[in-house]
CSV table of C-alpha atoms in Angstrom, one decimal:
chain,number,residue,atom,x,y,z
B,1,UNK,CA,-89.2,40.0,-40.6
B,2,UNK,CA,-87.9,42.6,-43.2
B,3,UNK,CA,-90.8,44.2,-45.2
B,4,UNK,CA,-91.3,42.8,-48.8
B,5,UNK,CA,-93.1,46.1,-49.8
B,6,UNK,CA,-90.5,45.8,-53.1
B,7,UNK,CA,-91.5,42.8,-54.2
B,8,UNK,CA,-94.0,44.8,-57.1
B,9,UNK,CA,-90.7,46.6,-58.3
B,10,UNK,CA,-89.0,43.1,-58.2
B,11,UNK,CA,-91.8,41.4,-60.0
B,12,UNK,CA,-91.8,44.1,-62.8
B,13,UNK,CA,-88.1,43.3,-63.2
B,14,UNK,CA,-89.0,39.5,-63.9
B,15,UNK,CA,-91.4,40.7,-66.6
B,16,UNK,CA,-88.5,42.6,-68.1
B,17,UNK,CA,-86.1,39.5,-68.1
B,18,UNK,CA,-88.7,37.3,-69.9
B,19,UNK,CA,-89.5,39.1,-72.6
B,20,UNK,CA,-86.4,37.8,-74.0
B,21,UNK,CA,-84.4,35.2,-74.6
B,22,UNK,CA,-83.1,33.6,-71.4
B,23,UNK,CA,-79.3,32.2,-71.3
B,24,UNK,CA,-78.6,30.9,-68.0
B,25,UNK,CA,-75.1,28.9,-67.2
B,26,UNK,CA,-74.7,29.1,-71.1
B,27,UNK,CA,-77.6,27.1,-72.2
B,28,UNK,CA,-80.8,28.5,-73.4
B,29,UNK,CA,-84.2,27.6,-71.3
B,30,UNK,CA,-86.0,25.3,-72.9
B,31,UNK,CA,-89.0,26.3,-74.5
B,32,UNK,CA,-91.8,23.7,-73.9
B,33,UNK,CA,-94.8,24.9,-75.2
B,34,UNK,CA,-96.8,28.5,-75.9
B,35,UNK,CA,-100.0,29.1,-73.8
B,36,UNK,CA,-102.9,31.7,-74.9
B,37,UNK,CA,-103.1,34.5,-72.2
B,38,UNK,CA,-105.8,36.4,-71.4
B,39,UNK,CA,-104.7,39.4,-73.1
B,40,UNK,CA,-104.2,36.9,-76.5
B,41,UNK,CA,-100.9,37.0,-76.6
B,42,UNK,CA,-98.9,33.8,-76.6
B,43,UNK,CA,-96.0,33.3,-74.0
B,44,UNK,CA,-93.1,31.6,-73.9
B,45,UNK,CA,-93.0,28.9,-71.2
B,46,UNK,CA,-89.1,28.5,-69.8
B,47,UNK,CA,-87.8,26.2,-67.2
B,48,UNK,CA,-85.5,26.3,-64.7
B,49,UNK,CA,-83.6,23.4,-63.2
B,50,UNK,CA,-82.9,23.4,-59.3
B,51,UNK,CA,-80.2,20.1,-59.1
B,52,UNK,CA,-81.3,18.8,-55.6
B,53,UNK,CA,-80.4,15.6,-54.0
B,54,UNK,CA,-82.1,12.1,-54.2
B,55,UNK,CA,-85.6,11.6,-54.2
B,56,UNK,CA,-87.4,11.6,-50.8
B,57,UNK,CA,-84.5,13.0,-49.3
B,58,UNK,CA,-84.6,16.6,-47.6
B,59,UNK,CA,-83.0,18.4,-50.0
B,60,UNK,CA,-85.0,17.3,-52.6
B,61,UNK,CA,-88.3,18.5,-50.8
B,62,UNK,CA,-87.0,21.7,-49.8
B,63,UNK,CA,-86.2,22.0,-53.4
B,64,UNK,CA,-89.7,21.3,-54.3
B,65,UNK,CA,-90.9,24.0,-52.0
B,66,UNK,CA,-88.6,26.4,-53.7
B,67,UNK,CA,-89.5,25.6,-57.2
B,68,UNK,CA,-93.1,25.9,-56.2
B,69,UNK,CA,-92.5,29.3,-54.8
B,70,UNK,CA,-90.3,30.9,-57.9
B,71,UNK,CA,-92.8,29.4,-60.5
B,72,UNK,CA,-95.7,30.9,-62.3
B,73,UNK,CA,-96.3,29.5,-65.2
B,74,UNK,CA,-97.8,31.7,-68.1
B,75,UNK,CA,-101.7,31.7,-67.4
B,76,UNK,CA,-101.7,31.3,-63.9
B,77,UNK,CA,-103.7,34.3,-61.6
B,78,UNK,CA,-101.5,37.1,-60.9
B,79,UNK,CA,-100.3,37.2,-57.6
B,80,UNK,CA,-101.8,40.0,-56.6
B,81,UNK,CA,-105.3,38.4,-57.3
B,82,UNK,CA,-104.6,35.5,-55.5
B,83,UNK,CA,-102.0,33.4,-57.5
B,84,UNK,CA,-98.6,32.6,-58.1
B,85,UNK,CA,-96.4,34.8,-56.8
B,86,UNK,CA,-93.0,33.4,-58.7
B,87,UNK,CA,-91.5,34.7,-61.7
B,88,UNK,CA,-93.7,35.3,-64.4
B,89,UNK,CA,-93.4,32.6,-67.3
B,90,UNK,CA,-91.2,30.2,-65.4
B,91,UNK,CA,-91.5,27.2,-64.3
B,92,UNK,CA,-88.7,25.7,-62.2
B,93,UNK,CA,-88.3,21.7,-61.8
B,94,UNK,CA,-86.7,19.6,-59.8
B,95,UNK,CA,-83.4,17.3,-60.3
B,96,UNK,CA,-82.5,14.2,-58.7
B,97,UNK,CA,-78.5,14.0,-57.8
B,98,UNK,CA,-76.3,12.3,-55.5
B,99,UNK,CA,-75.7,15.5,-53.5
B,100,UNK,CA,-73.7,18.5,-53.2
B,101,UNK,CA,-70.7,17.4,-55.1
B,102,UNK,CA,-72.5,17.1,-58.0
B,103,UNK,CA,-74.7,19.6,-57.7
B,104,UNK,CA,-71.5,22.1,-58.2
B,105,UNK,CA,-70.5,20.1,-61.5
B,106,UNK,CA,-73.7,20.5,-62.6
B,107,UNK,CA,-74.2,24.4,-62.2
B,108,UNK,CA,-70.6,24.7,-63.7
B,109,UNK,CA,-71.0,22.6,-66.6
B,110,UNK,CA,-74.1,23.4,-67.4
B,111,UNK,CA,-76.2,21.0,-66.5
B,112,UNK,CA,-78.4,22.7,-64.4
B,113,UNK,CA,-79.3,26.4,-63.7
B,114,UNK,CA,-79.3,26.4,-59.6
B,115,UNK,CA,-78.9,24.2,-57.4
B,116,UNK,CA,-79.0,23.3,-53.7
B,117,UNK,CA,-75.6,22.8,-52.1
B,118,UNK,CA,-74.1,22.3,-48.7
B,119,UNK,CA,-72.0,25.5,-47.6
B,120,UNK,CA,-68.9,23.7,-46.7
B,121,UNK,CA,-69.0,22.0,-50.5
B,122,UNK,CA,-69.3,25.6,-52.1
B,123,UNK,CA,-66.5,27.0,-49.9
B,124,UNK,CA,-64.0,24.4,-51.0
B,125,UNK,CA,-65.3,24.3,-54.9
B,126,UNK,CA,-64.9,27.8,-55.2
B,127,UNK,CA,-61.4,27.6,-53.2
B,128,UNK,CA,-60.6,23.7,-54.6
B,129,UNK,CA,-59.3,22.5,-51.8
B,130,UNK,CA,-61.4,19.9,-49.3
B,131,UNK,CA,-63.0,17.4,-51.8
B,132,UNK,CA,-62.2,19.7,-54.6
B,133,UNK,CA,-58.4,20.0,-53.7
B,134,UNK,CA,-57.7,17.8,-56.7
B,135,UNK,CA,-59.7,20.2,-59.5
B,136,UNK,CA,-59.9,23.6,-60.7
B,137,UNK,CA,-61.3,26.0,-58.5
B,138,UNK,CA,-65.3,27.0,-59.4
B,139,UNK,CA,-64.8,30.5,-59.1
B,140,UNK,CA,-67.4,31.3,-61.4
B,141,UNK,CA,-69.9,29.9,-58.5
B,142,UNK,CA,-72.8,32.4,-56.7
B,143,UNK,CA,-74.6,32.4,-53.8
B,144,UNK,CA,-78.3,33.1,-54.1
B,145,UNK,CA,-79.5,32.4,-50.5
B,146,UNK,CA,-78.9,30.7,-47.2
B,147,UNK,CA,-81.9,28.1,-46.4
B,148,UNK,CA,-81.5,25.9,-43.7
B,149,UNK,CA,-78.6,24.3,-40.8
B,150,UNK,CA,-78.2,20.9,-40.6
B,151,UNK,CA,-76.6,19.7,-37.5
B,152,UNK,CA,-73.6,17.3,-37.7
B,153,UNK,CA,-74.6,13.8,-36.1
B,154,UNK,CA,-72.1,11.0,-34.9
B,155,UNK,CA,-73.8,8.1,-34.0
B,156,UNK,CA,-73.0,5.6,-31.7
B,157,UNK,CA,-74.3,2.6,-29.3
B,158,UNK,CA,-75.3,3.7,-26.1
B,159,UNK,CA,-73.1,1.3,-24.6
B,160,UNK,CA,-69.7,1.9,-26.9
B,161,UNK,CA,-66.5,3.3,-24.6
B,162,UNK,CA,-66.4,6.1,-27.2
B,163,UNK,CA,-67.0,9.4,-25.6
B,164,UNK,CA,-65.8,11.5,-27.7
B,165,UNK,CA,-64.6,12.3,-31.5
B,166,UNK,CA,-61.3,11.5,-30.1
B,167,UNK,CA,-62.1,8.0,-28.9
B,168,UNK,CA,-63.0,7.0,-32.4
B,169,UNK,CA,-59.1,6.0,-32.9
B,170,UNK,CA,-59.2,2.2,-34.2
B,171,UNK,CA,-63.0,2.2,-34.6
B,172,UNK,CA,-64.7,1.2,-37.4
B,173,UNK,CA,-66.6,4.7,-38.5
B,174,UNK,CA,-68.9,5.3,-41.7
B,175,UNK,CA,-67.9,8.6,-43.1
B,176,UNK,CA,-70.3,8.8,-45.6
B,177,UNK,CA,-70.8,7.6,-49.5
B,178,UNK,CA,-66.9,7.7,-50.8
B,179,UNK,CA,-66.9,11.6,-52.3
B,180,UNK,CA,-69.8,12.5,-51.0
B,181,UNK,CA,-70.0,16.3,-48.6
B,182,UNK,CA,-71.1,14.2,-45.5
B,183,UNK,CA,-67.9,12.6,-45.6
B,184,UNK,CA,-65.8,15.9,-46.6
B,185,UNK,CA,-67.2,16.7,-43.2
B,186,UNK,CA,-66.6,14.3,-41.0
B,187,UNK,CA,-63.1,13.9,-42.5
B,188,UNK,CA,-62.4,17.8,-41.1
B,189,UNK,CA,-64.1,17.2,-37.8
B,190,UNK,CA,-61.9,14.0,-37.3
B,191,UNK,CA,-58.4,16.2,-38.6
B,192,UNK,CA,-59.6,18.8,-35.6
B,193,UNK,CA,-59.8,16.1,-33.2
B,194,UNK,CA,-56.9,15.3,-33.9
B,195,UNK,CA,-57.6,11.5,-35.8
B,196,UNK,CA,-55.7,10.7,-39.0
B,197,UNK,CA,-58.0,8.5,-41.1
B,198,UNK,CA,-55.1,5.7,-41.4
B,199,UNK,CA,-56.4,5.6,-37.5
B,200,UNK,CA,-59.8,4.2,-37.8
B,201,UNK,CA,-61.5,1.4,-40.0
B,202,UNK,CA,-63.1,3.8,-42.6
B,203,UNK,CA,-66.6,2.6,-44.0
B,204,UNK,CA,-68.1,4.4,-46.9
B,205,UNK,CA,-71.5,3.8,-46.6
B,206,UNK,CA,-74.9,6.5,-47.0
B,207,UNK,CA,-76.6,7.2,-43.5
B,208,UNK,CA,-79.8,4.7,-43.6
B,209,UNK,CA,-77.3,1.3,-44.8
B,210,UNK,CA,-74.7,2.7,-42.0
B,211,UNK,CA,-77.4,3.0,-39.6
B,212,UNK,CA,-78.5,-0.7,-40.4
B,213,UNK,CA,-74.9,-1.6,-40.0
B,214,UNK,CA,-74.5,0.5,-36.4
B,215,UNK,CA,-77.4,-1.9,-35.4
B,216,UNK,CA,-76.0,-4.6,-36.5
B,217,UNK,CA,-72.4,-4.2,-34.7
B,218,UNK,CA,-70.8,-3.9,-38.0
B,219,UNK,CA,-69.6,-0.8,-37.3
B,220,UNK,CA,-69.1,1.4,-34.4
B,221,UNK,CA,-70.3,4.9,-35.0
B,222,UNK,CA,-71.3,7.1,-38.2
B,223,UNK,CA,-71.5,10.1,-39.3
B,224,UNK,CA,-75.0,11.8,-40.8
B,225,UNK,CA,-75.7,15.3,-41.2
B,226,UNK,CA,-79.2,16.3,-41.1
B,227,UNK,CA,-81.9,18.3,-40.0
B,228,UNK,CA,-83.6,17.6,-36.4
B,229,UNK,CA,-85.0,15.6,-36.0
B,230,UNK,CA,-83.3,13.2,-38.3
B,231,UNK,CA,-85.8,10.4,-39.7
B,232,UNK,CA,-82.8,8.0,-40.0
B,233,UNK,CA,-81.4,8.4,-36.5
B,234,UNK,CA,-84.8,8.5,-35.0
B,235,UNK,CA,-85.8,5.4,-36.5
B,236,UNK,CA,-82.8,3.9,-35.1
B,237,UNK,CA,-83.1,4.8,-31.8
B,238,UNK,CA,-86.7,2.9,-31.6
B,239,UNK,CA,-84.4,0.0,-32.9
B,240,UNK,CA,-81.5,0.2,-29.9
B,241,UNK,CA,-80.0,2.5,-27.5
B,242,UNK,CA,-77.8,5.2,-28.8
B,243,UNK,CA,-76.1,8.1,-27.9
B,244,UNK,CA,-74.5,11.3,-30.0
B,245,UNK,CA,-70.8,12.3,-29.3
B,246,UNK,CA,-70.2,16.3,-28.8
B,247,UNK,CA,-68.6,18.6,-31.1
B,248,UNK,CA,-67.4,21.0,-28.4
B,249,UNK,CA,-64.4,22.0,-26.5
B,250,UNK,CA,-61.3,23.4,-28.1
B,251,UNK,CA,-61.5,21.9,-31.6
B,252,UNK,CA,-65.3,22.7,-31.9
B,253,UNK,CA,-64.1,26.3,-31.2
B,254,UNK,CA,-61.6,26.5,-33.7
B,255,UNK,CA,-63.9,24.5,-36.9
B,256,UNK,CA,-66.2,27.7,-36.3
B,257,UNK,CA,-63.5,30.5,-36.1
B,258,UNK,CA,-61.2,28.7,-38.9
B,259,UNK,CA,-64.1,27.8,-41.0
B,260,UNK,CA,-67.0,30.2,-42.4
B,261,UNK,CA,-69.7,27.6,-42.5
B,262,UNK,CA,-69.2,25.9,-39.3
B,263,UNK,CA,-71.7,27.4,-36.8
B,264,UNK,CA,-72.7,26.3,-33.6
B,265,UNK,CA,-75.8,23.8,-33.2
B,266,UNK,CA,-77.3,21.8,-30.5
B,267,UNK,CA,-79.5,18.9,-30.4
B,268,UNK,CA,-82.0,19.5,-27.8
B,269,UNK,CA,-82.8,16.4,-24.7
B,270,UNK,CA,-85.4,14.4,-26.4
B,271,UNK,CA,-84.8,15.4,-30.1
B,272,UNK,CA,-84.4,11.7,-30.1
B,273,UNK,CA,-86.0,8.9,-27.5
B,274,UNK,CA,-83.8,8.5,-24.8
B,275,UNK,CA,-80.9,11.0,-26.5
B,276,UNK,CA,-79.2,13.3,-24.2
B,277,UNK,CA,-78.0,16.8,-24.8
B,278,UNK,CA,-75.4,17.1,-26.9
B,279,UNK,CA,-73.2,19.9,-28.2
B,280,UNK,CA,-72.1,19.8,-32.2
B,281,UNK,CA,-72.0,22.0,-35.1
B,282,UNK,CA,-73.9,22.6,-38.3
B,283,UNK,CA,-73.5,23.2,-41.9
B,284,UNK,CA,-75.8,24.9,-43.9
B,285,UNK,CA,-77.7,24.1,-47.4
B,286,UNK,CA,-77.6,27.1,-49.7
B,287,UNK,CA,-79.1,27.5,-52.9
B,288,UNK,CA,-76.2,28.7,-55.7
B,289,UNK,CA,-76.0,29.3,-59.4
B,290,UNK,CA,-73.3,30.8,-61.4
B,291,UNK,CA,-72.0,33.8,-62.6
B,292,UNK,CA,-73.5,32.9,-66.0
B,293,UNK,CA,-76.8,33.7,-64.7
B,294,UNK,CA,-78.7,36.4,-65.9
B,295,UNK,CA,-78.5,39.1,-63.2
B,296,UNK,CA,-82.1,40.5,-63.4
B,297,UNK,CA,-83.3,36.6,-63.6
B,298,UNK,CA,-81.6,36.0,-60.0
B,299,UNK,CA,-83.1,39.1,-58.8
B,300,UNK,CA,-86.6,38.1,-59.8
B,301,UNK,CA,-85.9,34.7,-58.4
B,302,UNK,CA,-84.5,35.9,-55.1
B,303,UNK,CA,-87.6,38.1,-55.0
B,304,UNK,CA,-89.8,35.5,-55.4
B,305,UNK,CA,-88.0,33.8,-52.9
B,306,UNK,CA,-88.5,35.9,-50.1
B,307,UNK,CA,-92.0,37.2,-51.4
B,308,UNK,CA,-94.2,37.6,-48.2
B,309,UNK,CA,-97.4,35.6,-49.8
B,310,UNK,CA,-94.9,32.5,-50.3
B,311,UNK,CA,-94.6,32.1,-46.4
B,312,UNK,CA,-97.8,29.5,-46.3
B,313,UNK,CA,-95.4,27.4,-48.7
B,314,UNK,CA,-92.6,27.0,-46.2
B,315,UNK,CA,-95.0,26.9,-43.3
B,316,UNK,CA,-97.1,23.9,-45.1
B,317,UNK,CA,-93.8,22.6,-45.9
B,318,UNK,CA,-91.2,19.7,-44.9
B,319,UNK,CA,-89.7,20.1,-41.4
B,320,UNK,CA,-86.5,22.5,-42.2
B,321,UNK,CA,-88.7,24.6,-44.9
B,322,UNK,CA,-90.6,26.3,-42.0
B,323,UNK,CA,-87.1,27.6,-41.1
B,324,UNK,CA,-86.3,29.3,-43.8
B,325,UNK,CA,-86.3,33.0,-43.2
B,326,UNK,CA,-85.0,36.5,-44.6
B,327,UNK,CA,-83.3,37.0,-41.8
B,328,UNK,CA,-81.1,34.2,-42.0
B,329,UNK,CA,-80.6,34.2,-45.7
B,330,UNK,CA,-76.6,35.6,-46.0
B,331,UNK,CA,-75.6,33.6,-43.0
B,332,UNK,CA,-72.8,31.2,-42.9
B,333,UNK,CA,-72.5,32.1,-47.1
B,334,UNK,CA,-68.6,31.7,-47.8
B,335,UNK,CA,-68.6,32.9,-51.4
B,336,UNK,CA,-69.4,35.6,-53.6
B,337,UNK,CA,-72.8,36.7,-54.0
B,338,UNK,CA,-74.5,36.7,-57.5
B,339,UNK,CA,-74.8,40.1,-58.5
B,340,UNK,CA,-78.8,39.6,-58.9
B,341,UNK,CA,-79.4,38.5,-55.2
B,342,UNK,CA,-77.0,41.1,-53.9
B,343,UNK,CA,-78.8,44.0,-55.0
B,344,UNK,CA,-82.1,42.8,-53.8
B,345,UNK,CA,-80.6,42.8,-50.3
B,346,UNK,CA,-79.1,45.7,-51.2
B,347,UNK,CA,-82.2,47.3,-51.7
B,348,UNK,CA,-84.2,46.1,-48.6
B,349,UNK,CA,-81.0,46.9,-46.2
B,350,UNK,CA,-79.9,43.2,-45.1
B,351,UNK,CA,-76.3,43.4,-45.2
B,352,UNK,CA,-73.6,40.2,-44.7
């Protein structure tokens, strides 16, 4: 674990920032209400918004643990006494979205300061192509930090003739809600297998109705990407027998050379009941903003972050929070660094 022995310096430099007026993404933080401090001097309290995913989901949790970590509103005991060890005078809150896709609009228009998107989704915003081949290219998009891997799931019955990603030719397979990143995905894992989409009955449908379908017979495999275990997949195998299909060989090789934010993953005998070893890939959620950002805000922020006292929040934390880590945080991260975040790294000597 790198040393956090900064993080006074780093705080200082959030003081700074909130002395004055913050603009983030354009728009000015709203100003809810002034508090008394001890010293008698009112302070401003700001927001900032973290666009997540839908409520319940894991996205949406891990963004509550991060909001809880960067926050400390004015009032609250310093952190060196025992308190809040976010930035001073901010309080960050939590957005319900349908996902990555949108979370990108929302940063770049405006509507929301950060946000938590999947890495494959902020490689082709910033590049427009993938789902974004159709729009402008978000070039003014930032990485902050690299959370957490999700593994790449393809579901099927135990007892289906499908093998492999190839087998899925004239199969009826749920991608994914229509526009959605699970379904950007699984559309490049099928073009690496070699499987033109004209080739199999495509289902757009989100992971817990296509599970409910897979049981059903409706359908003959999906596609989920999540953390392991996945709640939805283990649910489903106390419901029926199921097995995963690999993401190996030849084409699993070349998604991880020919793509940045492929990296290898495995899900482990007896992730799920009865649910062999299986090879795949993951994608990683990152947490962005854009270059609209305030510099020494993001550097407070990723400060806050990675401040040593926050640990007990991602080890109290949902499932893929206690895997956050420093170490891990410019892995798989396929665009540009905000300035902020890159010289905090700079300054503790993690380098991409």
């Amino acid at each position: 674990m790198f040393s956090m022995a900064k993080a006074p310096k780093l705080r200082a430099a959030g003081r700074s920032w909130l002395g004055g007026v913050c603009l983030l993404g354009g728009l000015a933080l709203t100003a809810a209400t002034i508090l008394p401090q001890a010293s008698g001097v009112a302070q401003e309290l700001k927001f900032l918004r973290i666009a997540t995913a839908a409520s319940g989901s894991t996205n949406y949790d891990v963004g509550g643990v991060l909001a809880s970590a960067v926050s400390s509103p004015p009032g609250a005991r310093p952190c060196e006494k025992g308190g809040s060890c976010g930035v001073p005078g901010l309080v960050a809150v939590v957005q319900t979205t349908m996902g990555s896709n949108e979370n990108v609009r929302a940063v770049t228009q405006g509507q929301a300061e950060t946000a938590l998107v999947e890495a494959d989704v902020a490689y082709w915003a910033y590049h427009g192509t993938g789902s974004f081949r159709d729009g402008k290219a978000a070039r003014d998009l930032r990485a902050i930090a690299n959370l957490f891997p999700s593994t790449v799931h393809v579901v099927v019955p135990s007892a289906s003739g499908v093998r492999n990603i190839a087998d899925l030719r004239g199969k009826r397979v749920a991608l994914g809600e229509e526009g959605s990143s699970t379904a950007a995905t699984a559309k490049t894992i099928l073009a690496a297998y070699g499987v033109p989409l004209n080739d199999i009955g495509v289902i757009h449908a989100p992971p817990g109705a296509a599970s409910d379908l897979l049981d059903g017979g409706k359908i003959d495999a999906f596609f989920v990407i999540a953390g392991q275990p996945s709640a939805i997949i283990d649910d489903l195998s106390r419901r029926m027998s199921l097995r995963l299909l690999p993401i190996d060989g030849t084409p699993g090789e070349e998604l991880k050379s020919f793509y940045p934010f492929f990296s290898e993953s495995v899900v482990q005998a007896g992730t799920y009941p009865n649910v062999a070893y299986t090879d795949s890939v993951a994608v990683s959620t990152q947490w962005i903003t854009s270059t609209s950002a305030d510099d020494d805000l993001v550097y407070a922020l990723t400060a806050a972050l990675w401040h040593e006292s926050n640990r007990k929040l991602f080890e109290n934390g949902h499932a893929e929070v206690r895997g956050i880590g420093l170490e891990t945080a410019l892995d798989r991260v396929a665009i540009p660094l905000h300035p902020g975040a890159a010289r905090f790294y700079e300054e503790i000597g993690l380098q991409r």
